[in-house]
mmCIF file of C-alpha atoms and ligand atoms in Angstrom:
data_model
loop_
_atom_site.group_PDB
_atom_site.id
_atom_site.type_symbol
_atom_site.label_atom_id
_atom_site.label_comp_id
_atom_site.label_asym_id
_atom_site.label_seq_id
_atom_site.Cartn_x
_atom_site.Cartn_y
_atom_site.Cartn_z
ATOM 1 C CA UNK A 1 -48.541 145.208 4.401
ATOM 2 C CA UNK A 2 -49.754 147.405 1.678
ATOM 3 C CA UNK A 3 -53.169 147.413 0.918
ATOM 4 C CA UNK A 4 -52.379 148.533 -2.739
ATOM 5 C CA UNK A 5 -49.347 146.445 -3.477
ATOM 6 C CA UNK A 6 -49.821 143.616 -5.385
ATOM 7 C CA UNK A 7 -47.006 141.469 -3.656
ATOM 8 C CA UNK A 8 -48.048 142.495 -0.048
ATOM 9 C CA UNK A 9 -51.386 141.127 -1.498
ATOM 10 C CA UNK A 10 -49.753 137.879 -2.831
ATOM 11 C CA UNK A 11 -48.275 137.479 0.803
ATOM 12 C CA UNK A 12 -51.150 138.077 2.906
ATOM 13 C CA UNK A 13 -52.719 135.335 0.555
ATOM 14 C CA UNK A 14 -55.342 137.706 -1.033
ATOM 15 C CA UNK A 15 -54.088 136.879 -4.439
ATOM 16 C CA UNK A 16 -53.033 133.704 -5.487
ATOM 17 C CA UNK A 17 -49.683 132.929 -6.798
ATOM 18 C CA UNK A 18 -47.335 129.439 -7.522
ATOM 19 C CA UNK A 19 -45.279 129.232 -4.460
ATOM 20 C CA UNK A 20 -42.418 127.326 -4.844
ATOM 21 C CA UNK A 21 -39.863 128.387 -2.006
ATOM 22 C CA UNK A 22 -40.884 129.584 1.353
ATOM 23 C CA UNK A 23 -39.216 130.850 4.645
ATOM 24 C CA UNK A 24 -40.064 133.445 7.521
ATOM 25 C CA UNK A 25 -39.283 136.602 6.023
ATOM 26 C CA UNK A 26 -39.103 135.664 1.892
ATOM 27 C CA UNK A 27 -41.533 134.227 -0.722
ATOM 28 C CA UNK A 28 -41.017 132.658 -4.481
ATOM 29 C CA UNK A 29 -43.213 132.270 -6.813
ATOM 30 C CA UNK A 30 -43.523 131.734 -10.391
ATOM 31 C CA UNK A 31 -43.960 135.091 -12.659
ATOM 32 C CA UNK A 32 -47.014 134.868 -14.624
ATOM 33 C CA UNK A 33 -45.567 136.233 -17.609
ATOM 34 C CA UNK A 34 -42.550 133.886 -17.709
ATOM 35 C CA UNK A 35 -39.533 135.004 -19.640
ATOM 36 C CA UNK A 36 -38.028 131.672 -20.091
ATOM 37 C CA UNK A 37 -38.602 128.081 -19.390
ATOM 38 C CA UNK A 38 -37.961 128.747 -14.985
ATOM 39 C CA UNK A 39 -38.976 132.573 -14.167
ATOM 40 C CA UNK A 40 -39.231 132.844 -10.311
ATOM 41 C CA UNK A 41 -39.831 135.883 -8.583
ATOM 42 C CA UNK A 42 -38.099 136.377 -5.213
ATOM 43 C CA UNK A 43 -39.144 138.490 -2.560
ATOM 44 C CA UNK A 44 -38.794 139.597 1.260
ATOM 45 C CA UNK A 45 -42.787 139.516 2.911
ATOM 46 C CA UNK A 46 -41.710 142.793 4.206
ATOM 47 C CA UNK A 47 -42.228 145.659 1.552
ATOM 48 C CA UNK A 48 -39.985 147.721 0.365
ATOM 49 C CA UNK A 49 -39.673 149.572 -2.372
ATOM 50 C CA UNK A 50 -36.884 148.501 -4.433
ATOM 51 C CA UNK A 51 -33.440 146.670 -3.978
ATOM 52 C CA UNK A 52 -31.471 149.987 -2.522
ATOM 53 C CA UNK A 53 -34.448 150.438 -0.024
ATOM 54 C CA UNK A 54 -34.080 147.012 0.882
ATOM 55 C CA UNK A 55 -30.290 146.824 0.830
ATOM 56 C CA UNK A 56 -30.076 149.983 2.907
ATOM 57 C CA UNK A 57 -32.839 149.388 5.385
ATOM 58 C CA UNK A 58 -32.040 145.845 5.710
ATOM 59 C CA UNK A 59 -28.889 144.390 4.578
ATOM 60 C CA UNK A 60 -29.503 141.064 6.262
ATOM 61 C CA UNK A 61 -33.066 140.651 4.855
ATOM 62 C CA UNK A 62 -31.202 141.177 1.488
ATOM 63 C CA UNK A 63 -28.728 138.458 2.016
ATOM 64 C CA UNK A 64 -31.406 136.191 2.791
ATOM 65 C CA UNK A 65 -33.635 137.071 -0.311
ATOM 66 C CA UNK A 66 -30.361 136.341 -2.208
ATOM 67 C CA UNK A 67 -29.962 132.906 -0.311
ATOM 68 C CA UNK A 68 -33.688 132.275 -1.196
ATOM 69 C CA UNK A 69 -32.487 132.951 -4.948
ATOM 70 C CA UNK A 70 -29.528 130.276 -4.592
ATOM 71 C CA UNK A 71 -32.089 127.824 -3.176
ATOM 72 C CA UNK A 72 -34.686 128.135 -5.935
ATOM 73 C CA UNK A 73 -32.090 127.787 -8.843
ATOM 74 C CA UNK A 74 -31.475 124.718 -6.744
ATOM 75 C CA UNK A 75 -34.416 123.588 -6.404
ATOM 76 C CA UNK A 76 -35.286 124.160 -10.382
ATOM 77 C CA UNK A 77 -32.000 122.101 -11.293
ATOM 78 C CA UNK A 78 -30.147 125.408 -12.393
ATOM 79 C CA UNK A 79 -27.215 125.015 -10.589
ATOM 80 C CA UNK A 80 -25.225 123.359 -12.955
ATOM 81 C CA UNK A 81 -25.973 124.798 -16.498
ATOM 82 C CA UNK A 82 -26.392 128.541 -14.423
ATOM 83 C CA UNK A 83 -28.881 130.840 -14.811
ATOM 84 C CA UNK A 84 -29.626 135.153 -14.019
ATOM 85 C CA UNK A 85 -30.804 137.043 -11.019
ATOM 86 C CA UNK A 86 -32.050 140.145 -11.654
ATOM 87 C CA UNK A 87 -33.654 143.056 -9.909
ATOM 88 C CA UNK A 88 -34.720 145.795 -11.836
ATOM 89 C CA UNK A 89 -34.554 149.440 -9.986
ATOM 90 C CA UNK A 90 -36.428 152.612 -11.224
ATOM 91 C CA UNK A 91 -37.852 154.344 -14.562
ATOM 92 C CA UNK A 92 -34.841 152.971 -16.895
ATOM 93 C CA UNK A 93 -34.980 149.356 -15.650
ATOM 94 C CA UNK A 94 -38.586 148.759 -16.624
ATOM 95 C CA UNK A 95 -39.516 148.190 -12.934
ATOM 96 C CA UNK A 96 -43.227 147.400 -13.288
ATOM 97 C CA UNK A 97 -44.194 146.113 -9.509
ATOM 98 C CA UNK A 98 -42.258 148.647 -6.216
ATOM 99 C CA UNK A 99 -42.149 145.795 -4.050
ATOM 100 C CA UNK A 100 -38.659 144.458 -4.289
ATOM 101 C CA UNK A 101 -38.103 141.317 -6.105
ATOM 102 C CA UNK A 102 -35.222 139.063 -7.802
ATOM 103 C CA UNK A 103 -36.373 137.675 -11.250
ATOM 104 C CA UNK A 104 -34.601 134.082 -11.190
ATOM 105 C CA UNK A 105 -34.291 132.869 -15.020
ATOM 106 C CA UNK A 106 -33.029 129.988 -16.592
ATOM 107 C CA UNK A 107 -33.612 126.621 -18.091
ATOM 108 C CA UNK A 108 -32.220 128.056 -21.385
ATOM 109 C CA UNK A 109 -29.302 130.017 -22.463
ATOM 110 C CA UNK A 110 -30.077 133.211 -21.803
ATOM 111 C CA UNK A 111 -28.494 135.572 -24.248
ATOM 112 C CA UNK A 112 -27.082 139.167 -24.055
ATOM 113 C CA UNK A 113 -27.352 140.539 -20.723
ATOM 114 C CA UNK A 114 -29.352 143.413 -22.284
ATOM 115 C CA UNK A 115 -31.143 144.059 -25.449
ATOM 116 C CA UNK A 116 -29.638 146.574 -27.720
HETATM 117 P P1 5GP B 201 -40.659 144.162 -12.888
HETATM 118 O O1 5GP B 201 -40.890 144.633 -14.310
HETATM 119 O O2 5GP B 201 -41.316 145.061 -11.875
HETATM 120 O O3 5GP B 201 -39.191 143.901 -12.584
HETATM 121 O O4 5GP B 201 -41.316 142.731 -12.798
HETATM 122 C C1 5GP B 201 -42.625 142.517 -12.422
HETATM 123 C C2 5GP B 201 -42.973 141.089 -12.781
HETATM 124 O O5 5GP B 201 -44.152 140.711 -12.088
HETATM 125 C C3 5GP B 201 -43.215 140.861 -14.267
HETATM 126 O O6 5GP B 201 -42.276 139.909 -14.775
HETATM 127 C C4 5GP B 201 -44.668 140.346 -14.321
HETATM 128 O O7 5GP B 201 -44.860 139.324 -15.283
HETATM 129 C C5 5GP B 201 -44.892 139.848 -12.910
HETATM 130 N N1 5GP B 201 -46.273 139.913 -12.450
HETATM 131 C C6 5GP B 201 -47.135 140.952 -12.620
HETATM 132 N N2 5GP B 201 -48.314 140.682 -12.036
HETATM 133 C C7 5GP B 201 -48.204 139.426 -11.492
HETATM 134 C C8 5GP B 201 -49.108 138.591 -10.759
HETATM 135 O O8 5GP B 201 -50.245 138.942 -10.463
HETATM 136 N N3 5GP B 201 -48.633 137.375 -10.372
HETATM 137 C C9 5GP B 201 -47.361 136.953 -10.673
HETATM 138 N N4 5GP B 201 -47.003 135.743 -10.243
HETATM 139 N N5 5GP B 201 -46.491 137.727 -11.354
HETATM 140 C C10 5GP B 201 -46.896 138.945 -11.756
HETATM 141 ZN ZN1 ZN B 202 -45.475 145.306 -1.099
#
């Protein structure tokens, strides 16, 4: 837990969030500033800073936060028409929030990758 993270907050239950997947060591819950129609944000309880601090520290713990991913797009009737997981890293990415987390969008098509 860190007192000043905002997720670590959202996990200890200080803030409130829209939960829609949980297990052990990962959380999901709906981004409030959703991006398209399904915008879940996926995360390991534990903190860590971003997804090479996770995937280094912990490659297990990111498996499962990438199995959690798979079972939300499930769960949100992706699966069939697809949708993107991404996790943004560092300065260039946009990264907003250094607690790790997988942005799972769909429910529309998506478009480019990346903007221009
Ligand atoms: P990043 O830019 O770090 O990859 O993404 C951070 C995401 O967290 C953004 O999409 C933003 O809308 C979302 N976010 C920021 N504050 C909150 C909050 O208090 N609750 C929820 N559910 N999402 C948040
Ligand atoms: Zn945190």
């Amino acid at each position: 837990m860190t007192n000043d993270c905002l997720f670590c907050r959202i996990v200890a239950g200080e803030i409130p969030a829209t939960v829609v997947h949980e297990t052990d060591e990962t959380l999901a819950f709906r981004d409030i500033g959703p991006k398209a129609p399904v915008h879940v944000l996926v995360i390991p309880k534990e903190h860590f800073t971003d997804v090479a601090a996770l995937a280094v520290a912990d490659p297990g713990l990111a498996g499962k936060v990438l199995a959690a991913c798979a079972a939300v797009a499930a769960a949100e009737g992706l699966t069939e028409d697809g949708y993107r997981v991404i996790f943004n890293a560092g300065p260039h990415s946009g990264q907003e929030v250094f607690h790790v987390h997988a942005h799972v969008l769909g429910g529309r098509p998506l478009g480019p990758m990346v903007s221009a």
